[in-house]
Each structure stands twice: as structure tokens, then as C-alpha cells.
PDB file of C-alpha atoms and ligand atoms in Angstrom:
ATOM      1  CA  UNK A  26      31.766   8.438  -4.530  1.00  0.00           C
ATOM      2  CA  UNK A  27      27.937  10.134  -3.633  1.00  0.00           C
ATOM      3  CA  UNK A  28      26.819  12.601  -5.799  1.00  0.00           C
ATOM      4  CA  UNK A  29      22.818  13.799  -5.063  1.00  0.00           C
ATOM      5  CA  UNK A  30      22.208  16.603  -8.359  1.00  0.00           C
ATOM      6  CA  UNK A  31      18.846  18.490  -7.840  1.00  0.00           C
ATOM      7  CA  UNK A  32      16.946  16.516  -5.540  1.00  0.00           C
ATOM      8  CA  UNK A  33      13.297  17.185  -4.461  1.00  0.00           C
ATOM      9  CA  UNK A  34      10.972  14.593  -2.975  1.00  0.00           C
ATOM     10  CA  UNK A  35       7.202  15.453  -2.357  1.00  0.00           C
ATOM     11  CA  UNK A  36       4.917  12.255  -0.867  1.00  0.00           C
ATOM     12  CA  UNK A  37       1.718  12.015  -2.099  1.00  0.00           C
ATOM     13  CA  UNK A  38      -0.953   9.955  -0.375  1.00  0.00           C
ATOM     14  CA  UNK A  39      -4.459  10.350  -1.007  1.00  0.00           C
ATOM     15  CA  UNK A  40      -4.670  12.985  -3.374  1.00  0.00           C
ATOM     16  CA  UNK A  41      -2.352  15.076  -0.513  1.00  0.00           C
ATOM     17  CA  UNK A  42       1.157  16.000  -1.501  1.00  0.00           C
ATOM     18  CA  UNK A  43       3.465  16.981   1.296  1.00  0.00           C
ATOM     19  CA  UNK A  44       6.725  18.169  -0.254  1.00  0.00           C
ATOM     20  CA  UNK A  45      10.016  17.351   1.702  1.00  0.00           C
ATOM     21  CA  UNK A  46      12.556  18.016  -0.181  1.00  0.00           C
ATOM     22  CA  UNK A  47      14.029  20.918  -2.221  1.00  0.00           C
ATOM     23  CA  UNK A  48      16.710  21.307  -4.731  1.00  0.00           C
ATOM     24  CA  UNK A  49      19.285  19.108  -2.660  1.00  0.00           C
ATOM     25  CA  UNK A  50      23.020  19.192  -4.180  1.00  0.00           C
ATOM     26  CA  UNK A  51      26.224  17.670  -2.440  1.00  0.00           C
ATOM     27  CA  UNK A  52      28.861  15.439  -2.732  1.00  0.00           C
ATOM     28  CA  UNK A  53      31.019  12.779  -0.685  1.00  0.00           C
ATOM     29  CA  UNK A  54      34.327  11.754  -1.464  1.00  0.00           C
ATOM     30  CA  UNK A  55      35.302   7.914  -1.291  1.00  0.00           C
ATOM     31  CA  UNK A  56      36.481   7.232   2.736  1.00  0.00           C
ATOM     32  CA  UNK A  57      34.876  10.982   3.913  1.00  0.00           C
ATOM     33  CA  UNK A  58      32.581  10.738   6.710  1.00  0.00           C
ATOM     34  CA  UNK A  59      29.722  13.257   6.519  1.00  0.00           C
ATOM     35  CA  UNK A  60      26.825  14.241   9.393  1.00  0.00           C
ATOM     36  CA  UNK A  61      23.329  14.894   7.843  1.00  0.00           C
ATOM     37  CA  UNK A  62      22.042  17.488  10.577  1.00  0.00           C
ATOM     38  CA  UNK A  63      18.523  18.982  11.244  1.00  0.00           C
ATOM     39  CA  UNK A  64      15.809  18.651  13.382  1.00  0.00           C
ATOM     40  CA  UNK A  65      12.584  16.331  13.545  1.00  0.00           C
ATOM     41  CA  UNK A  66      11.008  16.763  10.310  1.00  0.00           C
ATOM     42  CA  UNK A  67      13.551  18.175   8.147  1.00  0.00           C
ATOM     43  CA  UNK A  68      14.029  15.409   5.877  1.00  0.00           C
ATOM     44  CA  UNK A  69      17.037  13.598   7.341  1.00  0.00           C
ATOM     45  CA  UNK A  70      15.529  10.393   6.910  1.00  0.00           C
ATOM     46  CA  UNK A  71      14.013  10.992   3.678  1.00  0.00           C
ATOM     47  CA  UNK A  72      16.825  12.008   2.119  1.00  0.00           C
ATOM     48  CA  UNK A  73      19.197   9.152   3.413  1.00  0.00           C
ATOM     49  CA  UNK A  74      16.344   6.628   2.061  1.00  0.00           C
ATOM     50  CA  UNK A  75      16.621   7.918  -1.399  1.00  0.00           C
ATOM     51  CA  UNK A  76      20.328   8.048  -0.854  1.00  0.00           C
ATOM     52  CA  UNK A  77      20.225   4.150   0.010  1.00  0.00           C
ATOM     53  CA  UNK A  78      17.962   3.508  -2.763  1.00  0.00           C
ATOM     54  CA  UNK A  79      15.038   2.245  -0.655  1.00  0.00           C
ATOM     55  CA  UNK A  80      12.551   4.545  -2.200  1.00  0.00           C
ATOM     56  CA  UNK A  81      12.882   6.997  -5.557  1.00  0.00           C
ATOM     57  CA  UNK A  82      13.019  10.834  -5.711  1.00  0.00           C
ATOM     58  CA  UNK A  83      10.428  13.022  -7.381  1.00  0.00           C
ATOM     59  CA  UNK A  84      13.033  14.461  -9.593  1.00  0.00           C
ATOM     60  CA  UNK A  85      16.553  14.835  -9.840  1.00  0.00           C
ATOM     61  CA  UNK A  86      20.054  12.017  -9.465  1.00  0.00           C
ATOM     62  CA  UNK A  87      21.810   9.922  -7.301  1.00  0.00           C
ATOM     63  CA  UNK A  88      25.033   8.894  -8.186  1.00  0.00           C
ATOM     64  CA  UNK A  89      27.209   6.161  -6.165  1.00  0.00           C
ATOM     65  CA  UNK A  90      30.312   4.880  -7.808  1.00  0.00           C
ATOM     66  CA  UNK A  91      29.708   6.599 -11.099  1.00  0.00           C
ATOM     67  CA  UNK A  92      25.840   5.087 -11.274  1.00  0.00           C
ATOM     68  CA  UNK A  93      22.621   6.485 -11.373  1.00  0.00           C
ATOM     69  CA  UNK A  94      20.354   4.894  -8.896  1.00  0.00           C
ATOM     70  CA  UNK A  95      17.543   6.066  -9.432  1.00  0.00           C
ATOM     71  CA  UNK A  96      17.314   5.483 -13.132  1.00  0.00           C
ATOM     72  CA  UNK A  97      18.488   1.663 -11.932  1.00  0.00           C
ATOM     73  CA  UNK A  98      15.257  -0.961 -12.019  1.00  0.00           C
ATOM     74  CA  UNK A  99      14.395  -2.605  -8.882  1.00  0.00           C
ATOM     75  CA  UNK A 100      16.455  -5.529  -9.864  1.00  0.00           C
ATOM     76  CA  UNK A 101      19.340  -4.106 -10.499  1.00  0.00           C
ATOM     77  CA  UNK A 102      18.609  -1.973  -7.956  1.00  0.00           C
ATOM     78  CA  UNK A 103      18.617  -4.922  -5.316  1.00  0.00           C
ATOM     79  CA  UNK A 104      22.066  -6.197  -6.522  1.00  0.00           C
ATOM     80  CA  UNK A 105      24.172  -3.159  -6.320  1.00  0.00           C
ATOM     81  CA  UNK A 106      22.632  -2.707  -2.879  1.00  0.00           C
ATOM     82  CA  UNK A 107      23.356  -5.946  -1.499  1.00  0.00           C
ATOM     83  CA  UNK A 108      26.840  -5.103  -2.980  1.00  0.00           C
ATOM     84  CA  UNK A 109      28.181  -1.592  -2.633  1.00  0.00           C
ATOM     85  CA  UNK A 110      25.529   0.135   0.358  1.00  0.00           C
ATOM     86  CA  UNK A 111      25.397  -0.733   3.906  1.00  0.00           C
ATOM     87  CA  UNK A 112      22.674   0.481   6.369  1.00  0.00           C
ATOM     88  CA  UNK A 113      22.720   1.175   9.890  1.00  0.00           C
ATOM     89  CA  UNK A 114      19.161   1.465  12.059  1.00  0.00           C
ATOM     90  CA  UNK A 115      18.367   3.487  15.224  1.00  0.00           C
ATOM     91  CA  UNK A 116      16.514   0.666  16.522  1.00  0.00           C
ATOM     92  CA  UNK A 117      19.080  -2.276  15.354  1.00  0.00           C
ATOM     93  CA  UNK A 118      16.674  -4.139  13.506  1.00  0.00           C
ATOM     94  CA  UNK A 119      18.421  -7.816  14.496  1.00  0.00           C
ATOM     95  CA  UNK A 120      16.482 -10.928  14.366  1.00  0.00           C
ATOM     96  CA  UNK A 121      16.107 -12.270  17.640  1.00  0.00           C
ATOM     97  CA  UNK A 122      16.012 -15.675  16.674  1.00  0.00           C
ATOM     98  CA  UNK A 123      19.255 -16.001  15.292  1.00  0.00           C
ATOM     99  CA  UNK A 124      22.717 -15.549  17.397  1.00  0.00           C
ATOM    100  CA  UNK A 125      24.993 -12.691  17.100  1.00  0.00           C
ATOM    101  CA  UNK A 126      27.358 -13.946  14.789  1.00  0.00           C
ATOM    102  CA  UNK A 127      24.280 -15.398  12.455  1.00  0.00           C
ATOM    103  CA  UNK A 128      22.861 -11.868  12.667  1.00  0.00           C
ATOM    104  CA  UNK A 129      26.746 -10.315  11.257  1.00  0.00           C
ATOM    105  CA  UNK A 130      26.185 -13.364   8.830  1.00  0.00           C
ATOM    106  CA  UNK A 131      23.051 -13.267   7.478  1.00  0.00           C
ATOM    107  CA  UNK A 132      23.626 -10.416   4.479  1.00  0.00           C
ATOM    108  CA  UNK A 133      26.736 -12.887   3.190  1.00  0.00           C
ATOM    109  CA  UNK A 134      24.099 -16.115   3.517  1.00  0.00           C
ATOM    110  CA  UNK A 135      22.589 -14.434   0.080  1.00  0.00           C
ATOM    111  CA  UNK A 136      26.079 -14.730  -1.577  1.00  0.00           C
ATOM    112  CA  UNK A 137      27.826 -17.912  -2.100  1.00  0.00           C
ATOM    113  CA  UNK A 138      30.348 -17.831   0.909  1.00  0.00           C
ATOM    114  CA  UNK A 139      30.884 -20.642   2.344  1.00  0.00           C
ATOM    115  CA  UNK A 140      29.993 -21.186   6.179  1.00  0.00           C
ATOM    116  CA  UNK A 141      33.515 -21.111   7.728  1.00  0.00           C
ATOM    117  CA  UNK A 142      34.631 -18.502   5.549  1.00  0.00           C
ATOM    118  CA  UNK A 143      31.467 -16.443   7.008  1.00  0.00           C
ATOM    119  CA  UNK A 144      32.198 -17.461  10.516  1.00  0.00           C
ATOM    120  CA  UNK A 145      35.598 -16.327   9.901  1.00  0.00           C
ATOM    121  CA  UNK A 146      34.720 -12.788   8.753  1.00  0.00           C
ATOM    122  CA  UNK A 147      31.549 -11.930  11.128  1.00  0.00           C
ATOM    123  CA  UNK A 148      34.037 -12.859  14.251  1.00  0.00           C
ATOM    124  CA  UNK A 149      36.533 -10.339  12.976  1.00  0.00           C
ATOM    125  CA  UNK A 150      34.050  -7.841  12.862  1.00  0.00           C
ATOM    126  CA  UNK A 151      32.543  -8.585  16.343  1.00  0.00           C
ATOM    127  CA  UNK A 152      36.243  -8.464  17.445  1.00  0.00           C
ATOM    128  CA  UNK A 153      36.686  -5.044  15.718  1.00  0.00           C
ATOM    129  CA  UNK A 154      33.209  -3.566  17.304  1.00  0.00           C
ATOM    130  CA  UNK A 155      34.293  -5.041  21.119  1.00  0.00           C
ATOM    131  CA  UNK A 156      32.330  -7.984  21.591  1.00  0.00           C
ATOM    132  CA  UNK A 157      34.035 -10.992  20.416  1.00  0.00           C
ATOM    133  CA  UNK A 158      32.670 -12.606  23.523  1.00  0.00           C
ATOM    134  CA  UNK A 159      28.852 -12.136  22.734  1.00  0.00           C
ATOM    135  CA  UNK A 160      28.972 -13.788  19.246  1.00  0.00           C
ATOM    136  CA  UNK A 161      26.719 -17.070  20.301  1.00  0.00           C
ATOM    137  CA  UNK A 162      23.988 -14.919  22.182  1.00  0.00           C
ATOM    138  CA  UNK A 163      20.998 -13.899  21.220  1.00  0.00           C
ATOM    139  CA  UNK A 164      20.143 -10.222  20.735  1.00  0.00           C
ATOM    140  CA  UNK A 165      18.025 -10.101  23.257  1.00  0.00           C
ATOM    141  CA  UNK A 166      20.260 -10.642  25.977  1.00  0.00           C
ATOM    142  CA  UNK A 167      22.559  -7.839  24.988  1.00  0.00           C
ATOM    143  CA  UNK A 168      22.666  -3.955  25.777  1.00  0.00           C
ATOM    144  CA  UNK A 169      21.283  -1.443  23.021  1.00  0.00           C
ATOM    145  CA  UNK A 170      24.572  -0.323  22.971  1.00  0.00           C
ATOM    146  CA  UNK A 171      26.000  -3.732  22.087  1.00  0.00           C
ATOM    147  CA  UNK A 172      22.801  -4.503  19.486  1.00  0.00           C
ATOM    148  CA  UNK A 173      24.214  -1.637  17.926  1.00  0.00           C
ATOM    149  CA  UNK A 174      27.764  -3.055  17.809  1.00  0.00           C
ATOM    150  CA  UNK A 175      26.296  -6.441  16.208  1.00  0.00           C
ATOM    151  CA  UNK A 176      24.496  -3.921  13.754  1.00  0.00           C
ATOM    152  CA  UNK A 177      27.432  -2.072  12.919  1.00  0.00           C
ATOM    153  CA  UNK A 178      29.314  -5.550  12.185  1.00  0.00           C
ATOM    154  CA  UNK A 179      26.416  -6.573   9.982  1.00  0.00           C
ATOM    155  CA  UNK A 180      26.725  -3.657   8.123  1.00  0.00           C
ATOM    156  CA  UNK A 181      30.109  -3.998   7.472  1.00  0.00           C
ATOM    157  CA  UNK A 182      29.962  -7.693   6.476  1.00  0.00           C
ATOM    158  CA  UNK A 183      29.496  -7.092   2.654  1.00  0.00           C
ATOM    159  CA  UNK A 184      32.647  -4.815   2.657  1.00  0.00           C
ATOM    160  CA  UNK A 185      30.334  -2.115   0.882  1.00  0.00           C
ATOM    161  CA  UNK A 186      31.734   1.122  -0.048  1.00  0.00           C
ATOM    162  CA  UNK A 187      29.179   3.259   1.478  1.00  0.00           C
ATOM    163  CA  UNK A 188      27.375   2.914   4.894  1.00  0.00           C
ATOM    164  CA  UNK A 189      24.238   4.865   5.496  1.00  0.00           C
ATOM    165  CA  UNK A 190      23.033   5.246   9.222  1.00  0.00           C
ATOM    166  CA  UNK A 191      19.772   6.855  10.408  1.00  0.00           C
ATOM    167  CA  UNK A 192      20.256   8.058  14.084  1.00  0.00           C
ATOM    168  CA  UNK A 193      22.722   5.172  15.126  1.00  0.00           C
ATOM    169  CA  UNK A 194      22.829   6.066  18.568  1.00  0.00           C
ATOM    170  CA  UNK A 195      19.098   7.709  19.143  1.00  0.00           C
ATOM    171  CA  UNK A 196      18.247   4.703  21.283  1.00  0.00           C
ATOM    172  CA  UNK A 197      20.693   5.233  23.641  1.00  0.00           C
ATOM    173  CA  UNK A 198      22.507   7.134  26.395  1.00  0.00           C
ATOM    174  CA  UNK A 199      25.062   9.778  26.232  1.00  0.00           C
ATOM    175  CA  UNK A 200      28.046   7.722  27.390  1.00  0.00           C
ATOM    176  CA  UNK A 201      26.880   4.708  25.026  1.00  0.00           C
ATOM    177  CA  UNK A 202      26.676   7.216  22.228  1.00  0.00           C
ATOM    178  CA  UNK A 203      30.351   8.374  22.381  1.00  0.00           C
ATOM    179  CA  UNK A 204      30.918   4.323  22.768  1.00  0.00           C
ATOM    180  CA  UNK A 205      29.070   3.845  19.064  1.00  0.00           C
ATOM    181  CA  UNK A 206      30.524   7.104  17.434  1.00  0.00           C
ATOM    182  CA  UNK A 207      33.949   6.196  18.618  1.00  0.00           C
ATOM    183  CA  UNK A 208      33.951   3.224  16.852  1.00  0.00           C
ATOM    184  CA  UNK A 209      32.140   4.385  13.601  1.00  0.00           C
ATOM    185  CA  UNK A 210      35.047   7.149  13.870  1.00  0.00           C
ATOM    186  CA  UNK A 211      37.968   4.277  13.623  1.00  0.00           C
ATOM    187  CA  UNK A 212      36.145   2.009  11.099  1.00  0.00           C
ATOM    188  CA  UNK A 213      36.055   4.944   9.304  1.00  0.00           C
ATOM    189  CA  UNK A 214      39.605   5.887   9.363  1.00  0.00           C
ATOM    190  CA  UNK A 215      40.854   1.907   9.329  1.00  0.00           C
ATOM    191  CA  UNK A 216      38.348   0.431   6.424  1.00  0.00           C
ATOM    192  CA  UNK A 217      38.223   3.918   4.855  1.00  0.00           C
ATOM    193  CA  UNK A 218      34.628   2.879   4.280  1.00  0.00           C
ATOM    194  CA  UNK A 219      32.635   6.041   3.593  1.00  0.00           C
ATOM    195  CA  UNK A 220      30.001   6.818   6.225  1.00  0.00           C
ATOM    196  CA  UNK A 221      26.532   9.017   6.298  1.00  0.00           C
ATOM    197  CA  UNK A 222      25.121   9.674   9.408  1.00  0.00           C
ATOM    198  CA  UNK A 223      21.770  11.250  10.358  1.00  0.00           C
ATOM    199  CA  UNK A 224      21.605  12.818  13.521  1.00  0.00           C
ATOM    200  CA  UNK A 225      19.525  15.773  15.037  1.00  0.00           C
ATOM    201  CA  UNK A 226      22.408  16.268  18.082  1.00  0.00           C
ATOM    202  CA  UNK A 227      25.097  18.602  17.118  1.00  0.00           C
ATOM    203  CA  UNK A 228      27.421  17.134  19.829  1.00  0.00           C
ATOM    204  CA  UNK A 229      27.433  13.565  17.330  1.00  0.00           C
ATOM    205  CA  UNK A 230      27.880  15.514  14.095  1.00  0.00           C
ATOM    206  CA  UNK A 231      31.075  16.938  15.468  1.00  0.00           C
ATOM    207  CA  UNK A 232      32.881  14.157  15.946  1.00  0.00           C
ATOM    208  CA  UNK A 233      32.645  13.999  11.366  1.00  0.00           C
ATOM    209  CA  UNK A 234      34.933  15.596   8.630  1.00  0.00           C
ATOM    210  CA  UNK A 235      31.805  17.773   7.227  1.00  0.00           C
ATOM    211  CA  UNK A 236      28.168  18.551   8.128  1.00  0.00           C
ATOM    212  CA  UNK A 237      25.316  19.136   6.513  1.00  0.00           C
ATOM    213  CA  UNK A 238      22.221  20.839   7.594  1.00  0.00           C
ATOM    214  CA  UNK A 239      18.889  20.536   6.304  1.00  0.00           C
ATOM    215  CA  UNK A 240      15.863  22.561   7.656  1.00  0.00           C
ATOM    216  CA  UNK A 241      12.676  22.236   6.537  1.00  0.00           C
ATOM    217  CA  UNK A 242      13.626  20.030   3.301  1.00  0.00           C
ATOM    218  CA  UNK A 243      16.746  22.835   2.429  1.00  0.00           C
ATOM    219  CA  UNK A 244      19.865  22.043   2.264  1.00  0.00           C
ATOM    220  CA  UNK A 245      21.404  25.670   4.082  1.00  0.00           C
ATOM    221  CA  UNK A 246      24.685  24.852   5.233  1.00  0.00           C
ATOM    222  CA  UNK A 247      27.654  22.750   4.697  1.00  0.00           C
ATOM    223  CA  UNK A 248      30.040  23.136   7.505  1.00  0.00           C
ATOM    224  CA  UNK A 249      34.042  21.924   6.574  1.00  0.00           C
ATOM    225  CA  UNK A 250      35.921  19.997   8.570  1.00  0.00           C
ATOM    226  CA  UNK A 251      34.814  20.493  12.575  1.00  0.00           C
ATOM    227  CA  UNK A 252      37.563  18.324  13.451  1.00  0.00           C
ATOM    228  CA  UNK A 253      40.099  20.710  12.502  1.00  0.00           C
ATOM    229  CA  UNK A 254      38.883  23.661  14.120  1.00  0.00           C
ATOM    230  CA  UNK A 255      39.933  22.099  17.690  1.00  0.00           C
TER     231      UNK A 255
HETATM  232  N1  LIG B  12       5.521   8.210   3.797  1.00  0.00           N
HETATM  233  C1  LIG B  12       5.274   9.496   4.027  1.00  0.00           C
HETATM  234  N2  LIG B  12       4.146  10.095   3.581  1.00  0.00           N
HETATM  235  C2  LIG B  12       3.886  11.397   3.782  1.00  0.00           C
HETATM  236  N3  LIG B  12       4.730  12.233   4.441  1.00  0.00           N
HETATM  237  C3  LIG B  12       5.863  11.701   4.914  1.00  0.00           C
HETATM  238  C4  LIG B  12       6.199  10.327   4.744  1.00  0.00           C
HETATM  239  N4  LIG B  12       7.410  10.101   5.333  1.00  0.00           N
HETATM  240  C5  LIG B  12       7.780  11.284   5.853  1.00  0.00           C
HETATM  241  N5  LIG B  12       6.876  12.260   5.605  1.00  0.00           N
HETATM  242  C6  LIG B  12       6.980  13.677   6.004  1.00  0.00           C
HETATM  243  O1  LIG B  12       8.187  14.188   5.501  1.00  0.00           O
HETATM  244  C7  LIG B  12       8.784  15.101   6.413  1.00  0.00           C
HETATM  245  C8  LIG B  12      10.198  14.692   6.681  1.00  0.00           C
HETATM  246  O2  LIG B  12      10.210  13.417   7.292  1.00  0.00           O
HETATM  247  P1  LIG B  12      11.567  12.652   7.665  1.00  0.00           P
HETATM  248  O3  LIG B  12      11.189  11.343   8.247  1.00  0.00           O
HETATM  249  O4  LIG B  12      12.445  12.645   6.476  1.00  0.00           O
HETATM  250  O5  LIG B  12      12.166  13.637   8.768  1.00  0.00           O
HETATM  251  P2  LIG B  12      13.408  13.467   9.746  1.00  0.00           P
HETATM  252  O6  LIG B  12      14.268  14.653   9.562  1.00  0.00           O
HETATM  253  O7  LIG B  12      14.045  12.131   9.540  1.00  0.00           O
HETATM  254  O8  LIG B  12      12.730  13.525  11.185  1.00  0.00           O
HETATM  255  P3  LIG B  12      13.083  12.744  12.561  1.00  0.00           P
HETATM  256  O9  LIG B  12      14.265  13.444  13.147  1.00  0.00           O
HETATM  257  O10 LIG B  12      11.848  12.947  13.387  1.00  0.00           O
HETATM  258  O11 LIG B  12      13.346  11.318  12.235  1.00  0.00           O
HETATM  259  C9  LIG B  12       7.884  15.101   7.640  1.00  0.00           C
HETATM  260  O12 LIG B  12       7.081  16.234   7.606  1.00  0.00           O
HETATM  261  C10 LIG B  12       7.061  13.847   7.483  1.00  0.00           C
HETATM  262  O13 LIG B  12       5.794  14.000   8.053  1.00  0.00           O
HETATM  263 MG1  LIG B  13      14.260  10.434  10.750  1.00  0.00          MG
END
């Protein structure tokens, strides 16, 4: 399903390179759901950014569904994302001037679906997240924790094969948190959607089938199934 083969990343602004990444190898099977671990400034967001194709690595290859991303052109680029890669933010990134469900909507607006069959689809998902009640609110007058949930829905609109999610529940507290993970858990097992998450809390990246650890822009270990272990 994900296949990253030798990747390094260094940024370069202003005649200053700062190099983030070294040598990265893994893979991710179709439906697994996989913790990126490591602490602030380890590359967890770097890496899941070249992994969503939103910026290109220095060297080395990203495969998703048997395709190279980063030899893809922007274009092409563009449609395979809108297509097969879903994204997740810490900090929700809804528009405040639309309503829930036009929020869940608004990645199927670019495709030609037709309004009721959109309407249709976003209030399944805001049923399967637990808030088929908030769908004509605005963002704003909803928890984090619930942002997240329309978030989560959004991301799942496009039925893509692979979500990515950088620090889904960083915004909020502990009992909230479970709330998210719980339900990233089940979409997981019931959509059989794959799932990256980046998280620096170790108590999150046990609730997924593998983890892996980056410090310092290594890749040092890959930890098998925590799940099984209890
Ligand atoms: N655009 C950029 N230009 C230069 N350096 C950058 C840029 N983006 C990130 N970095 C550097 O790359 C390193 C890794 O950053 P990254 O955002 O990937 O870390 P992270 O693991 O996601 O951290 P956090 O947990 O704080 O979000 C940091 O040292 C950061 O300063
Ligand atoms: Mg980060």
C-alpha cells in the first residue's frame, strides 16, 4: 500500500541547509494502522508531508498503490491526492463559514456528485463519528473534540485508501483524546481504510497495530503489534 525507499529530506533556506531526514525505509500494508512516534523535532511532520505528497523529498521514493509520488508532476500529483490520500489536522482546519455537513462536503464539491448524493454520504459519516445532530452548525459552535469529528468525516468523504493525520488529538484533553482515537480505531477496523498517525504521546501510539520511532530524523525502531502484547 505505502512504501517510503531511502528517504532523506534536508530544507534549505537562505543558503542554510538543515537536514531532517535520514535514510527512512518502511512499509504499510493496505487496512494496517501505523503510529509515527518521536518527539518535537524529529521529523514526524516532515516525513508525513512528503508521505501525503504536499512537499518533495531530497532523494529517495514514495510509493502508494504501486505509484511513485514523487516522480508524479504537480498535476497529476493533485488528482491522485484528491483521490486516493486523506489528511487529518491537529488544529481541524474547517471553514467557519460553512456548516458541518458543507465542511464533510466540500472535498466531493470538486467531483461531480450531485448535491443529495453528497448530503447523503457526509450525514453517514457524521452519524459514524457521533454527531449526526451537529450537521447544520457552524464549527465554531462545536467542541475541539467534535471539530475533530467533522474533520475526521471530511477526511473520509473521498473514500481514499490512505489517511494521513498529524497529531489528531494534540489540541485536546486526555479524555477527548481516547474519544478521537477510539473512533479512528473502529473506522479503521470497519472501512479498513489504512491510517498514519503522528503523535509524540506513547499512550496514543498504543492503541495502533505497529509503531514507528523516529529521533532526530532516524528511523530506530519499529515496534510490532502493541495490541497483542496485552
Ligand atoms: N520549512 C522548514 N525550513 C527549515 N527547517 C524546517 C522546516 N520545517 C521543519 N524544519 C525543521 O525540521 C525539523 C523537523 O521538523 P518537523 O516539523 O518535521 O518535526 P516534528 O517531529 O513534526 O515536531 P513537532 O512534534 O514539534 O511537530 C525541525 O528541526 C525543524 O526546525
Ligand atoms: Mg509536527
Amino acid at each position: 500500500m505505502l512504501r517510503v525507499e531511502k528517504i532523506s529530506h534536508t530544507f534549505k533556506s537562505g543558503g542554510e541547509l538543515t537536514p531532517v531526514l535520514h535514510d527512512i525505509n518502511f512499509q504499510v500494508k493496505q487496512g494496517e494502522m501505523v503510529a509515527l512516534l518521536g518527539s518535537s523535532g524529529s521529523g514526524k511532520s516532515t516525513m508525513l508531508n512528503l508521505m501525503a505528497g504536499l512537499m518533495k523529498p531530497t532523494e529517495g521514493h514514495i510509493y502508494i498503490a504501486d505509484q511513485d509520488i514523487v516522480k508524479m508532476s504537480e498535476n497529476k500529483l493533485a488528482v491522485f491526492r484528491r483521490k486516493n490520500i486523506g489528511f487529518i489536522f491537529q488544529a481541524y482546519e474547517l471553514i467557519a463559514s460553512l456548516t458541518v455537513r458543507e465542511n464533510v462536503e466540500l472535498p466531493l464539491v470538486f467531483q461531480s456528485v450531485s448535491a443529495s448524493a453528497r448530503k447523503k454520504q457526509s450525514l453517514a459519516l457524521l452519524e459514524a463519528v457521533g454527531i449526526p445532530d451537529k450537521a447544520e452548525q457552524f464549527p465554531s459552535q462545536l467542541s475541539g473534540g467534535q471539530q475533530q469529528r467533522v474533520s475526521i468525516a471530511r477526511s473520509l468523504i473521498t473514500e481514499p485508501s490512505i489517511i494521513f493525520a498529524d497529531e489528531p488529538t494534540g489540541n485536546l484533553d486526555t479524555k477527548t483524546e481516547d474519544e478521537i482515537i477510539n473512533i479512528l480505531v473502529d473506522l479503521n477496523k470497519n472501512m479498513k481504510t489504512t491510517f498514519i498517525i503522528v503523535t509524540h504521546e506513547h499512550e496514543v501510539a498504543q492503541h495502533m497495530q505497529r509503531i514507528f520511532t523516529l529521533r532526530d530524523g532516524y528511523m530506530v525502531t519499529e515496534k510490532e503489534d502493541p495490541r497483542s502484547e496485552n
